[in-house]
Amino acid sequence: MAAAAFFYLFAGICIASAFMVVAGRNPVTSVLFLILAFVNAAGLFILLGAEFLAMMLIVVYVGAVAVLFLFVVMMIDVDFAELKAGFLQYLPVGALVGIVFLIELVLVIGTLFVDPSLLHVAASAVADAPAAGVTNTQAIGQVLYTQYLFAFQAAGFVLLVSMVGAIVLTLRHKENIKRQDIGDQVARSHKTSVELKKVPSRQGV
């Protein structure tokens, strides 16, 4: 009974928070409701026994992504009224995309009833789970760094390239600003960096 009560509590608050993210007029309030939705989703993961996913949701999404959104919204003076002005012209495209996603969700859920053998496949996957003495975090680490090691490294490389590309594309050189030149710094010698002057006795430079 306690698990069911917490499930309905977390699920209800998560759905209400997700609705307020979309319906909120103030962007700062929307980000705060987004953080609340992430926290309640983490509570649902804990009820399912996936404590690793719950911690990642809190650390990565709440601690980094949502807080970053909050600081960006608060620090950048964005005219949201101007952004919402062209909402109606994109409404047909958004509605079409929403209908496509809805059809996909209905097909995924309906597949379980059309093909019950998928439930047996899921049951066999649970049967192949690690031993009882191995925690979820340890099992994920064993699989991630053994069977999917190259895919994990490739994903990290893709993220690194995308981060560098975003920095390069948004970098703008401003005039009258002294910039660092690594080549000139490495090529410097004592002859070009140090100047010796002989100061006469009892006189200044």
Coordinates of C-alpha atoms in Angstrom, one line a residue:
M1 CA 0.0 0.0 0.0
A2 CA 2.8 2.4 0.8
A3 CA 4.5 1.8 -2.6
A4 CA 1.2 2.3 -4.4
A5 CA 0.6 5.5 -2.5
F6 CA 4.0 6.9 -3.3
F7 CA 3.6 5.9 -6.9
Y8 CA 0.4 7.9 -7.3
L9 CA 1.9 10.8 -5.4
F10 CA 5.0 11.0 -7.5
A11 CA 3.1 10.3 -10.8
G12 CA 0.4 12.9 -10.0
I13 CA 2.9 15.7 -9.1
C14 CA 5.1 14.8 -12.2
I15 CA 2.1 15.1 -14.6
A16 CA 1.0 18.3 -13.0
S17 CA 4.5 19.8 -13.1
A18 CA 4.9 18.8 -16.7
F19 CA 1.6 20.5 -17.5
M20 CA 2.8 23.7 -15.7
V21 CA 6.0 23.7 -17.7
V22 CA 4.1 24.1 -20.9
A23 CA 1.2 26.3 -19.5
G24 CA 3.4 28.6 -17.4
R25 CA 3.6 32.2 -18.5
N26 CA 6.8 33.0 -16.7
P27 CA 9.8 31.1 -18.1
V28 CA 11.6 31.0 -14.7
T29 CA 8.5 29.4 -13.2
S30 CA 8.4 26.9 -16.0
V31 CA 12.0 25.9 -15.4
L32 CA 11.3 25.5 -11.6
F33 CA 8.4 23.2 -12.5
L34 CA 10.7 21.3 -14.8
I35 CA 13.0 20.6 -11.9
L36 CA 10.1 19.5 -9.8
A37 CA 9.0 17.1 -12.6
F38 CA 12.6 15.6 -12.8
V39 CA 12.6 15.1 -9.0
N40 CA 9.3 13.2 -9.0
A41 CA 10.4 11.1 -12.0
A42 CA 13.5 10.2 -10.0
G43 CA 11.2 9.1 -7.2
L44 CA 9.4 6.8 -9.7
F45 CA 12.7 5.3 -10.8
I46 CA 13.5 4.5 -7.1
L47 CA 10.2 2.7 -6.7
L48 CA 11.1 0.6 -9.8
G49 CA 14.5 -0.3 -8.2
A50 CA 16.5 1.8 -10.7
E51 CA 18.4 3.9 -8.2
F52 CA 21.2 4.6 -10.7
L53 CA 18.8 6.2 -13.2
A54 CA 17.3 8.2 -10.4
M55 CA 20.7 9.6 -9.3
M56 CA 21.6 10.4 -12.9
L57 CA 18.3 12.2 -13.4
I58 CA 19.0 14.3 -10.3
V59 CA 22.7 14.9 -10.9
V60 CA 22.7 15.4 -14.7
Y61 CA 19.3 16.9 -15.5
V62 CA 18.5 18.8 -12.3
G63 CA 22.0 19.7 -11.2
A64 CA 23.2 20.7 -14.7
V65 CA 20.7 21.0 -17.5
A66 CA 17.7 22.5 -15.6
V67 CA 19.9 24.8 -13.5
L68 CA 21.7 25.9 -16.7
F69 CA 18.3 26.7 -18.2
L70 CA 17.4 28.7 -15.1
F71 CA 20.5 30.8 -15.2
V72 CA 20.2 31.4 -18.9
V73 CA 16.6 32.5 -18.7
M74 CA 17.4 34.8 -15.7
M75 CA 20.6 36.3 -17.1
I76 CA 19.6 36.8 -20.8
D77 CA 17.0 39.4 -21.5
V78 CA 14.8 37.5 -23.9
D79 CA 11.6 39.1 -25.2
F80 CA 9.3 36.1 -24.8
A81 CA 6.3 38.1 -26.0
E82 CA 8.1 38.6 -29.4
L83 CA 8.9 34.9 -29.5
K84 CA 5.3 33.9 -28.9
A85 CA 4.1 36.3 -31.6
G86 CA 4.7 33.8 -34.4
F87 CA 3.2 30.9 -32.5
L88 CA 0.1 30.6 -34.7
Q89 CA 2.0 30.3 -38.0
Y90 CA 3.9 27.2 -36.6
L91 CA 0.8 25.7 -35.1
P92 CA -0.1 23.4 -38.0
V93 CA 3.4 21.9 -38.2
G94 CA 3.5 21.4 -34.4
A95 CA 0.1 19.8 -34.5
L96 CA 1.3 17.4 -37.3
V97 CA 4.3 16.4 -35.3
G98 CA 2.2 15.9 -32.2
I99 CA -0.2 13.6 -34.1
V100 CA 2.7 11.6 -35.5
F101 CA 4.1 11.1 -32.0
L102 CA 0.7 10.1 -30.7
I103 CA 0.3 7.5 -33.4
E104 CA 3.7 6.1 -32.6
L105 CA 2.8 5.8 -28.9
V106 CA -0.5 4.1 -29.7
L107 CA 1.3 1.6 -32.0
V108 CA 4.0 0.8 -29.4
I109 CA 1.4 0.3 -26.6
G110 CA -0.9 -1.6 -29.0
T111 CA 1.9 -4.0 -30.0
L112 CA 1.9 -5.5 -26.6
F113 CA -1.7 -6.6 -27.0
V114 CA -1.3 -7.6 -30.6
D115 CA 1.8 -9.7 -30.1
P116 CA 1.9 -11.2 -26.5
S117 CA 5.2 -13.0 -27.3
L118 CA 7.0 -9.7 -26.6
L119 CA 6.1 -10.2 -22.9
H120 CA 7.9 -13.6 -23.0
V121 CA 11.0 -11.9 -24.5
A122 CA 10.9 -9.3 -21.7
A123 CA 10.6 -12.0 -19.1
S124 CA 13.6 -13.9 -20.5
A125 CA 15.6 -10.7 -20.4
V126 CA 14.7 -10.3 -16.7
A127 CA 15.8 -14.0 -16.2
D128 CA 19.2 -13.2 -17.6
A129 CA 19.7 -10.3 -15.1
P130 CA 22.8 -10.3 -13.0
A131 CA 23.1 -12.2 -9.7
A132 CA 21.3 -11.0 -6.6
G133 CA 24.6 -9.9 -5.0
V134 CA 25.3 -7.4 -7.9
T135 CA 23.8 -3.9 -7.6
N136 CA 22.2 -2.1 -10.5
T137 CA 25.0 0.4 -10.7
Q138 CA 27.7 -2.4 -10.8
A139 CA 25.7 -4.3 -13.4
I140 CA 25.4 -1.2 -15.7
G141 CA 29.1 -0.5 -15.3
Q142 CA 30.1 -4.1 -16.2
V143 CA 28.0 -4.0 -19.3
L144 CA 28.9 -0.5 -20.3
Y145 CA 32.6 -0.9 -20.0
T146 CA 32.9 -4.3 -21.4
Q147 CA 30.3 -5.1 -24.1
Y148 CA 29.5 -1.5 -25.1
L149 CA 32.9 0.0 -24.5
F150 CA 33.6 1.2 -28.0
A151 CA 30.0 2.6 -28.4
F152 CA 30.4 4.4 -25.1
Q153 CA 33.7 6.0 -26.3
A154 CA 32.2 6.9 -29.7
A155 CA 29.3 8.6 -27.9
G156 CA 31.8 10.6 -25.8
F157 CA 33.8 11.6 -28.9
V158 CA 30.6 12.7 -30.7
L159 CA 29.7 14.9 -27.7
L160 CA 33.2 16.3 -27.6
V161 CA 33.1 17.2 -31.3
S162 CA 29.7 18.8 -31.0
M163 CA 30.9 20.9 -28.0
V164 CA 33.9 22.1 -29.9
G165 CA 31.8 22.8 -33.0
A166 CA 29.4 24.9 -30.9
I167 CA 32.2 26.9 -29.5
V168 CA 33.8 27.5 -32.9
L169 CA 30.5 28.5 -34.5
T170 CA 29.5 30.9 -31.8
L171 CA 33.0 32.5 -31.4
R172 CA 33.2 36.1 -32.5
H173 CA 36.4 38.1 -32.5
K174 CA 35.9 41.6 -31.3
E175 CA 38.2 44.5 -32.3
N176 CA 40.5 46.4 -29.9
I177 CA 40.8 43.3 -27.6
K178 CA 44.1 41.8 -26.9
R179 CA 44.0 38.0 -27.5
Q180 CA 46.3 35.2 -26.5
D181 CA 48.6 33.8 -29.2
I182 CA 49.9 30.4 -28.0
G183 CA 52.5 30.2 -30.8
D184 CA 54.1 33.5 -29.9
Q185 CA 54.2 32.6 -26.2
V186 CA 55.9 29.3 -26.9
A187 CA 58.5 30.8 -29.3
R188 CA 59.6 33.5 -26.8
S189 CA 63.1 33.4 -25.5
H190 CA 65.0 35.3 -22.8
K191 CA 66.3 37.8 -25.4
T192 CA 62.8 38.9 -26.4
S193 CA 61.1 38.6 -23.0
V194 CA 63.7 40.1 -20.6
E195 CA 65.4 43.5 -21.1
L196 CA 68.4 44.3 -19.0
K197 CA 69.2 47.9 -18.2
K198 CA 72.3 49.2 -16.4
V199 CA 71.2 51.8 -13.9
P200 CA 73.8 54.2 -12.8
S201 CA 74.4 54.4 -9.1
R202 CA 72.2 56.9 -7.2
Q203 CA 70.0 57.4 -10.2
G204 CA 66.6 56.1 -11.3
V205 CA 65.7 54.2 -14.4

